[in-house]
Short mmCIF file of C-alpha atoms and ligand atoms in Angstrom, two decimals:
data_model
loop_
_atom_site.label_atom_id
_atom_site.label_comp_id
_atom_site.label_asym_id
_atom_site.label_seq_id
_atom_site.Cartn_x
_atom_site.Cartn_y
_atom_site.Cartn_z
CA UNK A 15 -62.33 -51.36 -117.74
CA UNK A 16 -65.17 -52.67 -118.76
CA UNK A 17 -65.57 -54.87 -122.37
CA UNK A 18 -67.97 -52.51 -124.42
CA UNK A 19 -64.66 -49.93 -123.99
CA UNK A 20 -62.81 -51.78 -126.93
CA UNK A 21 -63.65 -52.79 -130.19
CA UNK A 22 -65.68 -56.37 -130.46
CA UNK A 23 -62.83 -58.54 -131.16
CA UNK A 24 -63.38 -62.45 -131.31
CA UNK A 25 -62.81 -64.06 -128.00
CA UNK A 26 -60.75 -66.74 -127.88
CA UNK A 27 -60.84 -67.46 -124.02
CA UNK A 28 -62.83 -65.83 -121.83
CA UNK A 29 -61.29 -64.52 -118.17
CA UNK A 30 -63.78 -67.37 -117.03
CA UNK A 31 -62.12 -69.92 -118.66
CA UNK A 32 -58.56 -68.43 -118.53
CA UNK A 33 -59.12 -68.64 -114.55
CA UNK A 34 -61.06 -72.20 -115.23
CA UNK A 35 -57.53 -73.56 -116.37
CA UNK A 36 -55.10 -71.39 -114.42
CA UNK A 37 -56.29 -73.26 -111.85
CA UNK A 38 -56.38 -76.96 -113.20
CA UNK A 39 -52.28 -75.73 -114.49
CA UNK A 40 -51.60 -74.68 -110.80
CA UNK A 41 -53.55 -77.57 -109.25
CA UNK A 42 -50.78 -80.04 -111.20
CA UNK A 43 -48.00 -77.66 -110.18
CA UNK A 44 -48.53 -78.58 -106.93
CA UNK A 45 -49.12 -82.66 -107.79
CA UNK A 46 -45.61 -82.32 -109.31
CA UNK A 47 -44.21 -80.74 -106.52
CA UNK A 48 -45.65 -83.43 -104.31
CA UNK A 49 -44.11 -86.42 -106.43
CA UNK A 50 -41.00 -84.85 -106.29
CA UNK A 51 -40.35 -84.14 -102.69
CA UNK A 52 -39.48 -80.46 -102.90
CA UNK A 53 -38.33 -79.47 -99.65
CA UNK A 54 -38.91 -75.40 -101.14
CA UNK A 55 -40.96 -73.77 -103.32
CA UNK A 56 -40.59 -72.83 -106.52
CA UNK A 57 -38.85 -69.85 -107.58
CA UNK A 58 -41.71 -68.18 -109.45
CA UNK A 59 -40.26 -65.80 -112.58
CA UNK A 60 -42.79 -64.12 -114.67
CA UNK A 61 -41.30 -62.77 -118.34
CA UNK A 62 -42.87 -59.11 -118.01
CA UNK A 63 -44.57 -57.38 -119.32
CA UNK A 64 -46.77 -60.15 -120.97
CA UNK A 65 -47.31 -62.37 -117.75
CA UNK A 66 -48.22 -60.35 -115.35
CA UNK A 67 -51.71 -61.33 -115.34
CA UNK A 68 -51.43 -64.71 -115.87
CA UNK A 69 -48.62 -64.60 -113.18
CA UNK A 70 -50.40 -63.10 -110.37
CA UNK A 71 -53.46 -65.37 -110.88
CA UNK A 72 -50.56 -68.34 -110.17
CA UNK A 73 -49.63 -66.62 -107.67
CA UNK A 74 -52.94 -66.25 -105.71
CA UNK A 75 -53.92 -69.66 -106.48
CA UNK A 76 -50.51 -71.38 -104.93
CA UNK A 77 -50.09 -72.02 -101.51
CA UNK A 78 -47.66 -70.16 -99.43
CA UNK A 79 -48.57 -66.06 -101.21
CA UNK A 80 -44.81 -67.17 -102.84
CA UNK A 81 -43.10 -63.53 -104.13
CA UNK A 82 -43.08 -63.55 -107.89
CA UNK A 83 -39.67 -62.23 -109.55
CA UNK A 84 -39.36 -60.07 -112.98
CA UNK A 85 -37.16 -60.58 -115.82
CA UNK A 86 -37.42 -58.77 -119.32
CA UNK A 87 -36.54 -60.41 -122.47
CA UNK A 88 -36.38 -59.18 -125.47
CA UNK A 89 -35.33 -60.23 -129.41
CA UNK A 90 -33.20 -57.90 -131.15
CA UNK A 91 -31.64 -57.34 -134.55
CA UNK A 92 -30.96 -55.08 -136.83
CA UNK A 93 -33.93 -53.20 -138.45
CA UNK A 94 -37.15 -55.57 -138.10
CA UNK A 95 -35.23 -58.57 -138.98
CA UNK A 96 -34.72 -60.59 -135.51
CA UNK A 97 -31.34 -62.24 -135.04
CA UNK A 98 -33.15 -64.58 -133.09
CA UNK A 99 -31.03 -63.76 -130.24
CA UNK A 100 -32.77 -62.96 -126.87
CA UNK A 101 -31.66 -60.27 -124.26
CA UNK A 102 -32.20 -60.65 -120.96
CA UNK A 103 -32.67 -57.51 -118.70
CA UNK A 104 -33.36 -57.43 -115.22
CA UNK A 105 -33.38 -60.16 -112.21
CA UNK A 106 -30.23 -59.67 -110.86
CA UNK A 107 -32.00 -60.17 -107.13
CA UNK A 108 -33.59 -63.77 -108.37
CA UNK A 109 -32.34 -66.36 -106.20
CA UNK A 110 -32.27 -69.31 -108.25
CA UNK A 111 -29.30 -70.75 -107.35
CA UNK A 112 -30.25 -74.36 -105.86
CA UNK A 113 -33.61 -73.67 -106.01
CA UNK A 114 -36.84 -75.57 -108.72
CA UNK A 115 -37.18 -72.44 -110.96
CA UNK A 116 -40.98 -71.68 -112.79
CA UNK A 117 -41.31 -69.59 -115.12
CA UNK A 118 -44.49 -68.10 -115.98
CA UNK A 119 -45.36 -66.93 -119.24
CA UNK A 120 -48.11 -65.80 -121.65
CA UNK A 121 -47.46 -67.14 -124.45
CA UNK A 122 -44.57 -68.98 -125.98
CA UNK A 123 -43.69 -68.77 -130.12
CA UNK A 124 -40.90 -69.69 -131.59
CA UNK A 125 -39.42 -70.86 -128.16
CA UNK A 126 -36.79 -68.92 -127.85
CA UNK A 127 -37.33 -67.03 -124.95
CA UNK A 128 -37.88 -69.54 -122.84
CA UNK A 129 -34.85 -71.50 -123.92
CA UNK A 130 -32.51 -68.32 -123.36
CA UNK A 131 -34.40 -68.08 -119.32
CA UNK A 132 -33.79 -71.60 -119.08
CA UNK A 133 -30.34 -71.51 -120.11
CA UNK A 134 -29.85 -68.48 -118.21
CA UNK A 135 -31.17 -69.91 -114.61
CA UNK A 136 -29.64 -73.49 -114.97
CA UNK A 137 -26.41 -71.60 -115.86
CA UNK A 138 -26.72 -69.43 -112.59
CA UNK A 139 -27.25 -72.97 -110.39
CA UNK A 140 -30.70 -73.36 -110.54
CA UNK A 141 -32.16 -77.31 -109.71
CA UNK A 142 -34.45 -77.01 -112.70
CA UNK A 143 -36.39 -74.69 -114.57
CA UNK A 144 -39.89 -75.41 -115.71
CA UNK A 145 -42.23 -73.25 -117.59
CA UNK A 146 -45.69 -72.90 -117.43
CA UNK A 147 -47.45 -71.05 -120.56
CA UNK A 148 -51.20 -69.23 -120.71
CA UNK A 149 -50.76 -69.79 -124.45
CA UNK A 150 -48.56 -71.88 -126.77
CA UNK A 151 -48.24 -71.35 -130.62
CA UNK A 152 -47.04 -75.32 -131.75
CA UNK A 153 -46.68 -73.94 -135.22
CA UNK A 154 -44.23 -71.17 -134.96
CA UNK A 155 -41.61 -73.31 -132.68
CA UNK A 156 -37.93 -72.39 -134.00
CA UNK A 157 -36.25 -74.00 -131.39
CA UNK A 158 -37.84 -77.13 -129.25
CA UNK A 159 -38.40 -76.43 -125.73
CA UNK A 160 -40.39 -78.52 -122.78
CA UNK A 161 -43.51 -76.46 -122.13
CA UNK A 162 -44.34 -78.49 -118.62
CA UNK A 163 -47.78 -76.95 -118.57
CA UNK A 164 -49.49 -74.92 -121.14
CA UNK A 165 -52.65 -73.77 -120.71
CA UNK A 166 -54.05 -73.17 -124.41
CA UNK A 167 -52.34 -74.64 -127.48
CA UNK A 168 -53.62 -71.90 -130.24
CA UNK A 169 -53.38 -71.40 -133.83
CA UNK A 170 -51.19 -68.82 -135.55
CA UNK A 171 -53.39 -65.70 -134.96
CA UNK A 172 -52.81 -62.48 -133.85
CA UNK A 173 -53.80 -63.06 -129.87
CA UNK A 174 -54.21 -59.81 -127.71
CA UNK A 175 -55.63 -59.13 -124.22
CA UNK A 176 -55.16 -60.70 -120.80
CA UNK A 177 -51.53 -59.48 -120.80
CA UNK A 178 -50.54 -59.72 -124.37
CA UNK A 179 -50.77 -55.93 -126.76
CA UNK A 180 -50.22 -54.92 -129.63
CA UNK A 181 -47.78 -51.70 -130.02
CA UNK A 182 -48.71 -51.49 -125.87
CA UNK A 183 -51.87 -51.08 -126.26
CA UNK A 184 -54.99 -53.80 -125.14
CA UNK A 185 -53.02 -55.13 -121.99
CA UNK A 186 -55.99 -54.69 -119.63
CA UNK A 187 -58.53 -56.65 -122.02
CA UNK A 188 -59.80 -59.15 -119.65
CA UNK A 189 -60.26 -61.97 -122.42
CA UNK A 190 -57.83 -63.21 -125.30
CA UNK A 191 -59.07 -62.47 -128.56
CA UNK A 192 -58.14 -61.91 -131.92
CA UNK A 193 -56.88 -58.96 -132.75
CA UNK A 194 -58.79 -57.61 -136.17
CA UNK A 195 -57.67 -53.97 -138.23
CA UNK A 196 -61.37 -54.58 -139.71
CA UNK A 197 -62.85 -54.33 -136.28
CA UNK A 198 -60.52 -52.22 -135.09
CA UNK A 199 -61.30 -49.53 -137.45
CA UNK A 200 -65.30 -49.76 -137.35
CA UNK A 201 -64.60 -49.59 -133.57
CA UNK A 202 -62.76 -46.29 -134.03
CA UNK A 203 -65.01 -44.64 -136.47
CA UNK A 204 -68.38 -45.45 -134.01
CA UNK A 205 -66.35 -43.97 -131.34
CA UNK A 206 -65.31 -40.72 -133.71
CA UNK A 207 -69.32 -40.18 -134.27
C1 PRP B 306 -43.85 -62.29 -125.93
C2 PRP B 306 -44.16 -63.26 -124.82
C3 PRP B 306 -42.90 -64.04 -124.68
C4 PRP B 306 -42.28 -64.00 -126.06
C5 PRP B 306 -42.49 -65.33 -126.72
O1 PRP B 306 -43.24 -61.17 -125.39
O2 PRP B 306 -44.49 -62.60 -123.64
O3 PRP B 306 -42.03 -63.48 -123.71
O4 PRP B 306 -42.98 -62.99 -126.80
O5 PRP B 306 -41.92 -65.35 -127.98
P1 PRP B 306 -40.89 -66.45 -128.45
O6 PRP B 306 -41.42 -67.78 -128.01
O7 PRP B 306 -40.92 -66.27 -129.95
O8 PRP B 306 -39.56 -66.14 -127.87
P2 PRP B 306 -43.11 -59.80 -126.18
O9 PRP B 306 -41.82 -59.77 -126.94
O10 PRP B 306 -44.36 -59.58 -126.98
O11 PRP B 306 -42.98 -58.74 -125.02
P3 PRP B 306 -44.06 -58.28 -123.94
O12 PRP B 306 -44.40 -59.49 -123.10
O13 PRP B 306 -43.37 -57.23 -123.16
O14 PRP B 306 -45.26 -57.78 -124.69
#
């Protein structure tokens, strides 16, 4: 779809220079599985529905077309206060089990997601479990988690596109940008006329 057919938001990263450092991440993926001898590849998991993009652009760009495996995680609570808890859901058919788990995200907050998949795959036998982030918020860390490569570090703002939505909708934006009501709105009403 192309650009003009959403509202103007900021950019933040261009699909340029997403793909720029996609492949300088992937590029030390495989320097890091040189160094460390790995007889296999790595088990490639990308936390849908966010990732997808940024998980198939790993994908093309690491030797050996490796499949990449889907798990769902989400926070829940009661009403719209988060427990902090995540639920897993999904990935019953991932064989991590001896195997140098990655796991591709798009963007990591408070940290908690990644430190319930981690927990999760070690627990089921897996060598190790990296992660590799399009985006990292520093800021909003809860809990303290190894981000072994991260693409972006970003400030607390509202980041859609390339993957990420709001209420589902903006996925298929090709850039990250700021999401904006302001623009959003002016967007909507020149659209309406
Ligand atoms: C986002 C993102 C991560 C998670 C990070 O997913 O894709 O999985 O939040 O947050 P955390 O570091 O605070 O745990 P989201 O819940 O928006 O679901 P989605 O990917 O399906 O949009």
């Amino acid at each position: 779809m192309p650009q003009s057919s959403f509202p103007a938001f900021r950019v933040l990263f261009s699909n340029d220079a997403i793909l720029r450092r996609t492949h300088e991440l992937v590029r030390c993926i495989e320097h890091d599985l040189r160094v460390a001898g790995a007889k296999e590849p790595p088990c490639l998991v990308a936390v849908i529905e966010g990732a997808r993009p940024f998980a198939r652009q790993v994908q093309k760009l690491l030797a050996g077309n490796l499949p990449v495996y889907e798990v769902r995680a989400s926070s829940y609570g009661t009403g719209t206060v988060s427990s902090g808890k995540v639920a897993l859901s999904g990935g019953a058919e991932i064989p991590a089990r001896g195997r140098h788990v990655l796991l591709l995200e798009d963007i990591v907050d408070t940290g908690r997601t990644i430190k319930a998949l981690q927990e999760h795959f070690l627990g089921q036998g897996a060598l190790s479990c990296r992660a590799a982030t399009m985006l990292s918020k520093p800021s909003r860390r809860v809990v303290q988690v190894p981000l072994d490569y991260v693409g972006f570090e970003i400030p607390d703002e509202f980041v859609i596109g390339f993957g990420m939505d709001l209420d589902g909708r903006y996925r298929e934006l090709p850039d990250v940008v700021v999401y904006e009501q302001d623009v959003e709105r002016a967007f909507q009403q020149a659209v309406a006329h």
